[in-house]
Coordinates of C-alpha atoms and ligand atoms in Angstrom, one line a residue:
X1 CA 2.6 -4.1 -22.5
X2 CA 0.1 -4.5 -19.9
X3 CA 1.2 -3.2 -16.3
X4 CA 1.5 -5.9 -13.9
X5 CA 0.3 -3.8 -11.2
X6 CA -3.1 -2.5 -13.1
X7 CA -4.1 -5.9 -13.8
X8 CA -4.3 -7.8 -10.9
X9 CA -3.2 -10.7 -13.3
X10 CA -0.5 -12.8 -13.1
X11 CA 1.9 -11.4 -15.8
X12 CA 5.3 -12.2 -16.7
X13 CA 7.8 -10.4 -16.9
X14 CA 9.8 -10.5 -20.6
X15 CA 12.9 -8.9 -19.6
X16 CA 14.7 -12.2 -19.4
X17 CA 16.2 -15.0 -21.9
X18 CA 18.4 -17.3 -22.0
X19 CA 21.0 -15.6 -23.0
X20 CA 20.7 -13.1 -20.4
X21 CA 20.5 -16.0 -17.9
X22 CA 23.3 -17.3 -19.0
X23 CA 25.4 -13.9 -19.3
X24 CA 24.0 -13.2 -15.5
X25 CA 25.0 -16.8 -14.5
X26 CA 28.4 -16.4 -15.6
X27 CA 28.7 -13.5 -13.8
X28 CA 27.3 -13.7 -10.4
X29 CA 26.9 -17.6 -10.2
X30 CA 23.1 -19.7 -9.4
X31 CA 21.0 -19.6 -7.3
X32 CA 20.8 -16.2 -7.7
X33 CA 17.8 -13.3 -6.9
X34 CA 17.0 -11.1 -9.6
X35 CA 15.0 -8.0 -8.8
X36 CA 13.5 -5.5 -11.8
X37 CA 14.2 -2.3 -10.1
X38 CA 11.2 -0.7 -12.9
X39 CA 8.6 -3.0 -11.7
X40 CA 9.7 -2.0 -7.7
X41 CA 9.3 1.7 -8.9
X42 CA 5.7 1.2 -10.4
X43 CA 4.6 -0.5 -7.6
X44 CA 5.5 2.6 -5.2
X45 CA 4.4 5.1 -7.9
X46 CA 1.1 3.1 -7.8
X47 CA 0.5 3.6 -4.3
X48 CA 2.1 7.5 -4.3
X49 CA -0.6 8.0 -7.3
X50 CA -3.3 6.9 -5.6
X51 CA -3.2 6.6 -1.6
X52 CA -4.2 10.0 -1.4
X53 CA -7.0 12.2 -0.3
X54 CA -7.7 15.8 0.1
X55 CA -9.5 14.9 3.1
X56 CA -6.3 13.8 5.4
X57 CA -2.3 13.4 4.9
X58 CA -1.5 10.0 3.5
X59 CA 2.0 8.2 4.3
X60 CA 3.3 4.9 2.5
X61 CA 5.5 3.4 4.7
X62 CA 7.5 0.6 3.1
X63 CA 7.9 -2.7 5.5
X64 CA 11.3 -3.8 5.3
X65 CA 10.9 -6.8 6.2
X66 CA 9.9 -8.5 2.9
X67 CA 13.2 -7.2 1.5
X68 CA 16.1 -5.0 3.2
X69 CA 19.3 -4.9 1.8
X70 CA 21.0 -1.2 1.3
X71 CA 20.6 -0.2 -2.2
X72 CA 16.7 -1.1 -1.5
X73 CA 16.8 1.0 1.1
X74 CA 18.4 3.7 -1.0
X75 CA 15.6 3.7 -3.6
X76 CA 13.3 3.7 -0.8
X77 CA 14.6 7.0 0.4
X78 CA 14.5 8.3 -3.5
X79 CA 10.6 7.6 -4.1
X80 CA 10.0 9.4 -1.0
X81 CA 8.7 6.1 0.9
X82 CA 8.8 5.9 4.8
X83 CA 10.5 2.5 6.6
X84 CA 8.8 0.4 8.9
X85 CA 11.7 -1.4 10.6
X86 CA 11.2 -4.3 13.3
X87 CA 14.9 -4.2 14.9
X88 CA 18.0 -3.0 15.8
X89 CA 19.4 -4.9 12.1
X90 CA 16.5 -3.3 10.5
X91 CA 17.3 0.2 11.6
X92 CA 21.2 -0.3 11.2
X93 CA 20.6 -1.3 7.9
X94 CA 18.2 2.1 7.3
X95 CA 20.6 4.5 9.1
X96 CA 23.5 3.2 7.2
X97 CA 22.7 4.7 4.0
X98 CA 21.6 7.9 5.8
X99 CA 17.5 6.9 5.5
X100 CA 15.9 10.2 7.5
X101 CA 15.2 8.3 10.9
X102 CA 12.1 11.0 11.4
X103 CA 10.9 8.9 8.4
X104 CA 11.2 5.7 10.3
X105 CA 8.8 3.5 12.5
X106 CA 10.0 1.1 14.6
X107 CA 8.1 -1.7 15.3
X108 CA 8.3 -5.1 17.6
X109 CA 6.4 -6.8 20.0
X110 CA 9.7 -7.5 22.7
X111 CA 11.5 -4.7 21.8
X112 CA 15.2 -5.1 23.9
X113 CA 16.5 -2.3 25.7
X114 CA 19.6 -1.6 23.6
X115 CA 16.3 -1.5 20.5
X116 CA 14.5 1.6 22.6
X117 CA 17.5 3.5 23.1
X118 CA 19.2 3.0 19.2
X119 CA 15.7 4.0 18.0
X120 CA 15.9 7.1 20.8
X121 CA 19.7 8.5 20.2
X122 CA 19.1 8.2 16.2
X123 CA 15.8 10.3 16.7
X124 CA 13.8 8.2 15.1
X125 CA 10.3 9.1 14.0
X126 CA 7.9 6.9 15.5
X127 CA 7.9 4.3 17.4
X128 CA 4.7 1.5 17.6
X129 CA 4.5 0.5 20.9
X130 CA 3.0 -2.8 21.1
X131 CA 2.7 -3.7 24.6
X132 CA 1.7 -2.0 28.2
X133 CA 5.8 -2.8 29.7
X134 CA 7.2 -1.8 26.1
X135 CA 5.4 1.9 27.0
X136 CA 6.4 1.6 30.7
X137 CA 10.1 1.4 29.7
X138 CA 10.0 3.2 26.9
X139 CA 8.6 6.1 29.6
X140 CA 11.6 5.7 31.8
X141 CA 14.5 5.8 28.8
X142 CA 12.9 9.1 28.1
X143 CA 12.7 10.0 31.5
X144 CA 16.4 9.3 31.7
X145 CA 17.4 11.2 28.7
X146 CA 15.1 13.8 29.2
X147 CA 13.8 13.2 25.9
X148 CA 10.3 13.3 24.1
X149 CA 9.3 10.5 22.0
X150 CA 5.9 10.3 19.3
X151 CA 4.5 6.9 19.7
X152 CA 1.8 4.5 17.8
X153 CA -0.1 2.2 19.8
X154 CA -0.6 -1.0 18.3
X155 CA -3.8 -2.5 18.2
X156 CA -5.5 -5.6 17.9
X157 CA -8.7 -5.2 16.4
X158 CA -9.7 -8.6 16.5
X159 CA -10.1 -8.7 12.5
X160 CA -7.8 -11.8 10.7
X161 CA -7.4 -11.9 7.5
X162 CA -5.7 -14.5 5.2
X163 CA -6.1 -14.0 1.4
X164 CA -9.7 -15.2 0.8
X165 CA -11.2 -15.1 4.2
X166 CA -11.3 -13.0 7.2
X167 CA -12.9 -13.1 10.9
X168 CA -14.1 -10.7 12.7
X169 CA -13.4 -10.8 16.8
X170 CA -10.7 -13.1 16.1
X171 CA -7.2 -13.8 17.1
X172 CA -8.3 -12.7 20.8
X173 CA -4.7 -14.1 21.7
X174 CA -2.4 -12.6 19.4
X175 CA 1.1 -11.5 20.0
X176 CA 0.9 -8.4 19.0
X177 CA -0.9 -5.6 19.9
X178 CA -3.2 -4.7 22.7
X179 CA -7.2 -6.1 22.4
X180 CA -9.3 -2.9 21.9
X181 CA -11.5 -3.2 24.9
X182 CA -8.6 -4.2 27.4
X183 CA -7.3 -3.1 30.6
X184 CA -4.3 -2.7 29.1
X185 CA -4.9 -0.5 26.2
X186 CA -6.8 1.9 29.0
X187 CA -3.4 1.9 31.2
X188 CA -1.2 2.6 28.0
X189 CA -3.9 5.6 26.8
X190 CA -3.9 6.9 30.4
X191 CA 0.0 7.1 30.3
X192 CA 0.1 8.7 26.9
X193 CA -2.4 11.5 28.6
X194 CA 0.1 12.2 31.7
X195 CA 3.6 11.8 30.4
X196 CA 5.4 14.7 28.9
X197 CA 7.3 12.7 27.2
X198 CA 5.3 10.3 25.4
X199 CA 3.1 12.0 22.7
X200 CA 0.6 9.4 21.1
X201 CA 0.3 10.5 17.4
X202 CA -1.9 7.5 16.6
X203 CA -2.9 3.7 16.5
X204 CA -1.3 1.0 14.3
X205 CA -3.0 -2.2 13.3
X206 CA -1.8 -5.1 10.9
X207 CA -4.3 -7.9 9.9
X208 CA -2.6 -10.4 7.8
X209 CA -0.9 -11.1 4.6
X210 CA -1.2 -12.1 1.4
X211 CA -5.2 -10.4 1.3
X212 CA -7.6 -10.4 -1.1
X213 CA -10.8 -9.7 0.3
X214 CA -10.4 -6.0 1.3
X215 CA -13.6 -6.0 2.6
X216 CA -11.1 -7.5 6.0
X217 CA -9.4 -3.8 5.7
X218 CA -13.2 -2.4 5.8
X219 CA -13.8 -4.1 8.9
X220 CA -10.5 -3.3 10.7
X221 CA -11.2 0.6 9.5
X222 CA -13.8 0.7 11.2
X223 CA -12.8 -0.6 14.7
X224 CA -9.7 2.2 14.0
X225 CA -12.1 4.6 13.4
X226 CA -14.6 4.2 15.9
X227 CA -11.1 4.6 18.5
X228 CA -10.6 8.2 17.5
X229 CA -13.7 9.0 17.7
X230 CA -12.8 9.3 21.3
X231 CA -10.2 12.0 20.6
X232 CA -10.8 15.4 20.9
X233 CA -7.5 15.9 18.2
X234 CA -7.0 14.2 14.8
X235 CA -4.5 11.5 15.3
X236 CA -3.2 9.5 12.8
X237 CA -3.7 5.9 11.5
X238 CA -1.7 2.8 10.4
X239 CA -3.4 0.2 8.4
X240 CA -0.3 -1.8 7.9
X241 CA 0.5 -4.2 5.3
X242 CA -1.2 -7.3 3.3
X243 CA -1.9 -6.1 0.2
X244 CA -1.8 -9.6 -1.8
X245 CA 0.4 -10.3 -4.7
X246 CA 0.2 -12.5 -7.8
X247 CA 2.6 -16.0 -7.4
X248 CA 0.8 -18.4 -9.7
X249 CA -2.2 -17.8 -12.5
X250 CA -4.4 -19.0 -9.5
X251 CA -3.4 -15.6 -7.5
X252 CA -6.0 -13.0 -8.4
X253 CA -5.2 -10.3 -6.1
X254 CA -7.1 -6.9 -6.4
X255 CA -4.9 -4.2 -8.4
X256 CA -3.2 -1.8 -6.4
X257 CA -4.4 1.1 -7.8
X258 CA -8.0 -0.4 -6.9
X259 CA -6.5 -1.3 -3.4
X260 CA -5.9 2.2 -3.1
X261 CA -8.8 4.0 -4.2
X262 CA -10.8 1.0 -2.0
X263 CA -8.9 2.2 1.1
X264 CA -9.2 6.0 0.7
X265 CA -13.2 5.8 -0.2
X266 CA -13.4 3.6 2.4
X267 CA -11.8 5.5 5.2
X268 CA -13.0 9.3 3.9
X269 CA -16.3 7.3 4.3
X270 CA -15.9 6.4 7.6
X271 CA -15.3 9.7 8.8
X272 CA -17.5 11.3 7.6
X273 CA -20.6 8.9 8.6
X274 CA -18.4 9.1 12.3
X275 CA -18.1 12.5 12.0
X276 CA -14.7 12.0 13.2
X277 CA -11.3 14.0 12.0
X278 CA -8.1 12.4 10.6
X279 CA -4.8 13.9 10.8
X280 CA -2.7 10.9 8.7
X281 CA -3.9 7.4 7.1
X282 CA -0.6 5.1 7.0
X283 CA -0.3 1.8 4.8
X284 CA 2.6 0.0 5.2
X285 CA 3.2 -2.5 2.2
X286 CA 6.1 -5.1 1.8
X287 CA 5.5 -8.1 -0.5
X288 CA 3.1 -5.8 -2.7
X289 CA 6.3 -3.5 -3.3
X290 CA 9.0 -6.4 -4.1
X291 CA 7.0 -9.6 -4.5
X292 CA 6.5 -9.6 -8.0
X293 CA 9.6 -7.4 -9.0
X294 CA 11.9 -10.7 -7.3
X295 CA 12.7 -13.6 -9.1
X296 CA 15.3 -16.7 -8.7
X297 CA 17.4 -18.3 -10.9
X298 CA 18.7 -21.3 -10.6
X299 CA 20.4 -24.3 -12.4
X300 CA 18.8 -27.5 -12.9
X301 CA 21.0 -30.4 -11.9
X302 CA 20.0 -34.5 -11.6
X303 CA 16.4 -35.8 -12.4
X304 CA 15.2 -39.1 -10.5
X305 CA 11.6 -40.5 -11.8
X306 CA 10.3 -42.3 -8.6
X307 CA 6.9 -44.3 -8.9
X308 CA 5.0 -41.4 -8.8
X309 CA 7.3 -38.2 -9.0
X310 CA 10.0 -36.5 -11.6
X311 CA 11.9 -34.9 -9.6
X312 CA 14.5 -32.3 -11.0
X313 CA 16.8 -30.9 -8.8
X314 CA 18.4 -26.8 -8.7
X315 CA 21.1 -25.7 -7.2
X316 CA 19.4 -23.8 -4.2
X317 CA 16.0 -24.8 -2.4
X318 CA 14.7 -24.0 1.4
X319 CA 17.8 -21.9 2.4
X320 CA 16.8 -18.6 -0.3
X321 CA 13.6 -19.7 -0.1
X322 CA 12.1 -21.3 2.8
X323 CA 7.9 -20.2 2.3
X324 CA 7.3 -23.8 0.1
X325 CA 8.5 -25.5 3.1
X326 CA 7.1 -23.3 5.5
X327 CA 3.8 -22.0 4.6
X328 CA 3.4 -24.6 1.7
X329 CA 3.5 -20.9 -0.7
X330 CA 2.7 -21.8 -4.5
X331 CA 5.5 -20.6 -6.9
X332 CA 5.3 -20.5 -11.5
X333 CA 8.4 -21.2 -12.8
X334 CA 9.9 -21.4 -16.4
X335 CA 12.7 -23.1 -17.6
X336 CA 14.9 -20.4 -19.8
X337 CA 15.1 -21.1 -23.8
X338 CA 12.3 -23.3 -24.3
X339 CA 9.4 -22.7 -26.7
X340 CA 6.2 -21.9 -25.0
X341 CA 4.2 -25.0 -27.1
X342 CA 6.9 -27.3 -25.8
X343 CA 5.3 -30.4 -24.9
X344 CA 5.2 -30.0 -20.8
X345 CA 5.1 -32.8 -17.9
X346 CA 4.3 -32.3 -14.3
X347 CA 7.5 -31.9 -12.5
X348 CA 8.6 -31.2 -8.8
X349 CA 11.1 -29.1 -8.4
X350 CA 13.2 -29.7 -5.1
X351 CA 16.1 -28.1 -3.3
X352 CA 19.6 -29.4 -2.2
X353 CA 18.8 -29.6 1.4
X354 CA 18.8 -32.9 3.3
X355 CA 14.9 -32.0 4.4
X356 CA 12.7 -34.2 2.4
X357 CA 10.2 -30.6 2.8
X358 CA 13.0 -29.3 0.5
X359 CA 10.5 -28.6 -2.2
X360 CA 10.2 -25.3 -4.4
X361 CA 7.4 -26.4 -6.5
X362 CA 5.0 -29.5 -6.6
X363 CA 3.7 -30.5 -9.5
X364 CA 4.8 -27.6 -12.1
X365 CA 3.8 -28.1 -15.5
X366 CA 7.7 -27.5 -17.7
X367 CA 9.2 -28.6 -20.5
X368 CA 11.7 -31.3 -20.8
X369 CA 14.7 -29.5 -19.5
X370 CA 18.4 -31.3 -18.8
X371 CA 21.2 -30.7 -16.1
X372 CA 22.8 -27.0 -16.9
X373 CA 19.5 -25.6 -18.1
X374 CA 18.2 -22.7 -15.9
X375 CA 15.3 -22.3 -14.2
X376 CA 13.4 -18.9 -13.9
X377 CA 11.4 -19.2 -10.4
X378 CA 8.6 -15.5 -10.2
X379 CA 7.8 -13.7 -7.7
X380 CA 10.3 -14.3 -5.0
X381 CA 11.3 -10.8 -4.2
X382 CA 9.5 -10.7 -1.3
X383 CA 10.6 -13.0 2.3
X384 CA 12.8 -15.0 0.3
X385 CA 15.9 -13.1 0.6
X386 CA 14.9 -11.6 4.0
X387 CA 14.3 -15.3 5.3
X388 CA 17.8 -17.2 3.9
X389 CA 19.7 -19.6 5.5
X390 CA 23.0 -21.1 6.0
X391 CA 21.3 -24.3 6.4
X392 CA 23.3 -27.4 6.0
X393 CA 25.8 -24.7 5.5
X394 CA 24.9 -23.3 1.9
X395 CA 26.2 -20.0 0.8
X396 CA 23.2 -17.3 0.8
X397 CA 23.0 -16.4 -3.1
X398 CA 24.3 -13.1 -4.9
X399 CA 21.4 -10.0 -5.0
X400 CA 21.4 -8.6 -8.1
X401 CA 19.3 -5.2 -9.5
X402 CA 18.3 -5.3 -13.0
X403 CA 17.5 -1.7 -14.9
X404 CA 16.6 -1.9 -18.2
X405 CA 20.0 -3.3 -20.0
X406 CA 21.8 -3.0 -17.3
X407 CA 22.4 -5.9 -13.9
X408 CA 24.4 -4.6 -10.8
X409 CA 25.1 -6.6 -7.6
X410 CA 23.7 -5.3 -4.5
X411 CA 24.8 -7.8 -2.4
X412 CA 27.5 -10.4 -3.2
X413 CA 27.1 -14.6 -3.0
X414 CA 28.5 -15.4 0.5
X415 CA 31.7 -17.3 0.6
X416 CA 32.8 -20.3 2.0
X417 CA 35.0 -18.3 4.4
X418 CA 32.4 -16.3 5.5
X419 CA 30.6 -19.6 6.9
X420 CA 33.3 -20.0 9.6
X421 CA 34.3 -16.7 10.3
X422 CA 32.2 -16.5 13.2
X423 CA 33.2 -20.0 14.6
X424 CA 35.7 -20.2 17.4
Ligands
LLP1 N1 3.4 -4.1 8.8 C1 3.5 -5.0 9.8 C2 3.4 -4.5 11.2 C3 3.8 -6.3 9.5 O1 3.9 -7.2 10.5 C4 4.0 -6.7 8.2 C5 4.3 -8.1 7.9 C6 3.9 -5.7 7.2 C7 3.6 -4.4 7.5 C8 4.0 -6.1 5.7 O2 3.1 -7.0 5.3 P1 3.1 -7.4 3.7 O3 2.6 -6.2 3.0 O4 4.5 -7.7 3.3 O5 2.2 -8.5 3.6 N2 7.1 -14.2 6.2 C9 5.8 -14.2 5.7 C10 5.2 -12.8 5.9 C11 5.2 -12.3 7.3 C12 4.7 -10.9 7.3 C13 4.9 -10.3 8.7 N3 4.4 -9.0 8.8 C14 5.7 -14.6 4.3 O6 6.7 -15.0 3.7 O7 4.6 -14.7 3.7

């Protein structure tokens, strides 16, 4: 079978049928997220087998964001990944199934108090500093505990990238980071230099999501680069994340391995035309670890034809997956026991949510399918747990891992108790 993460393809995954989806309905209810913990492992052994160089340490740092539940966490820790957390739930989460906290950047534009000191009493590793006040308090906790803390400096390079495109010297107002030729980037470097308790270790940068045109990491490389130059020591260097991932047979992002290779050539490169050392390169992927490996399924209830529109409704919608409606994201989706040559119409899938934006998928080309037959929605795995919902008070589906034969919850379907349990 062809690897889904060599091709750059969109590729489905065959491990499902309908009985299966019925045997995992039965047991753990619809809507329900599916992840195939294989394709998750390939994805990291990808980028362990080829984010390297003998020129510089590599790091793979995996953003959990895109998908943090526990047991995810655990097989993060097994594959020998790092963790990019971005708060106090993040790291909670990490430190909770005893993730190394040296192994653990901590990242946040308005990082709270209570954030600084967790991140300082559990020792962990790094932490990004993204703003001049975040390094002026972060100074004093230290101060306070007479502790010494290794810090990245995030950046903003003034590169933005967005799958096909990218500018350069754009995004002058972002939220994060500190412009390259600021003020405050000179007051944070000259605290670094006179505080013993603030070691700067290197520079983070993040440029987008979803990218396909890595010539966008080329051109943020190079502003990165061209900053240590101005070193005297080797620091190190976080790319972030971005890497792009296949959702429909449109989606042609670059193969990871090729990602890879791209970003080591690119960067040894650089150096070397720079004359300029490296200690560490850092990536920090998300959706291209879990995107693909994540899928929903869900139950197809009523149909309504309207003038122009099939509709057919499922059993979930904006709460376990809320990038339709939010970044209008384009989703494949099969309906579970029907031939391939079925004759297919042009459907649109939509949630139960009273938001008429309660739309999975416009325009999907399936086979005739009837209330109780389950749909198969790809490539969620990645922001579509991490971004549920209790809106209009709907339960948050059941997580479960899939290993060859075998299916095990990693997190349990809310209940309706749970909904009120908070409410006074
Ligand atoms: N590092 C930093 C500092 C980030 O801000 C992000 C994502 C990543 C790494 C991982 O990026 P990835 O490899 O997953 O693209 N909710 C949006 C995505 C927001 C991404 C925010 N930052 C979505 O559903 O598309």
């Amino acid at each position: 079978m062809m690897d889904a993460s060599d091709s750059g393809a969109f590729v489905l995954e065959e491990f499902m049928d309908l009985k299966r989806a019925l045997r995992l309905k039965e047991k753990y209810q619809t809507p329900l997220y599916l992840y195939d913990v294989e394709e998750i492992k390939e994805k990291i052994h990808t980028f362990r087998n080829y984010f390297r160089s003998s020129f510089f340490e590599t790091e793979i740092i995996y953003a959990s964001k895109a998908f943090s539940v526990k047991e995810m966490i655990r097989l993060v820790q097994k594959e020998g990944l790092s963790l990019d957390v971005v708060s106090l739930g993040e790291l909670v989460t990490a430190l909770s199934v005893g993730f190394d906290p040296k192994c653990i950047y901590f990242h946040g534009n308005n990082k709270s108090e209570e954030e600084l000191l967790a991140a300082l009493e559990n020792g962990v590793g790094h932490i990004v500093v993204d703003n001049l006040e975040e390094l002026k308090m972060l100074e004093q906790k230290c101060l306070e505990k007479n502790q010494t803390v290794a810090v990245f400096l995030r950046l903003n390079v003034g590169v933005e990238a967005h799958t096909h495109h990218f500018i350069v010297t754009a995004h002058v107002d972002s939220k994060f980071g500190v412009g390259l030729d600021s003020s405050e980037l000179e007051q944070m470097l000259a605290i670094c230099r006179n505080s013993s308790h603030i070691r700067l270790d290197g520079f983070h940068t993040h440029i987008g999501s979803q990218i396909f045109d890595l010539t966008a990491f080329d051109a943020a490389m190079e502003k990165m680069v061209s900053v240590l130059s101005t070193f005297p020591t080797p620091l190190m260097l976080n790319l972030g994340g971005g890497f792009g991932v296949s959702y429909t047979e449109a989606d042609r992002p670059v193969p990871l391995k090729e990602v890879c290779t791209h970003l080591i050539f690119t960067m040894e490169k650089l150096l070397r035309e720079k004359n300029v050392s490296l200690r560490r390169f850092c990536i920090e992927p998300g959706r291209s670890i879990v995107g693909e490996a994540g899928s929903t399924l869900y139950t197809i209830g009523f149909s309504k034809q309207t003038p122009h529109k099939l509709y057919y409704f499922v059993d979930g919608g904006m709460t376990d997956n809320i990038r339709p409606a939010l970044y209008q994201a384009q989703y494949h989706a099969t309906v579970l026991g029907k031939e391939q040559n079925e004759k297919k119409q042009l459907v649109t899938i939509a949630g139960k949510c009273c938001e008429s934006g309660d739309v999975l998928i416009e325009n999907c080309l399936l086979p005739k399918a009837s209330p109780g037959d389950l749909l198969w929605v790809h490539t969620t795995g990645a922001y579509g747990y991490s971004m549920s919902s209790n809106y209009n008070k709907q339960l948050i589906p059941a997580v479960v891992f899939i290993e060859g034969d075998e299916d095990y919850l990693v997190v349990r379907r809310q209940t309706l108790e749970e909904l009120t349990e908070r409410e006074i």
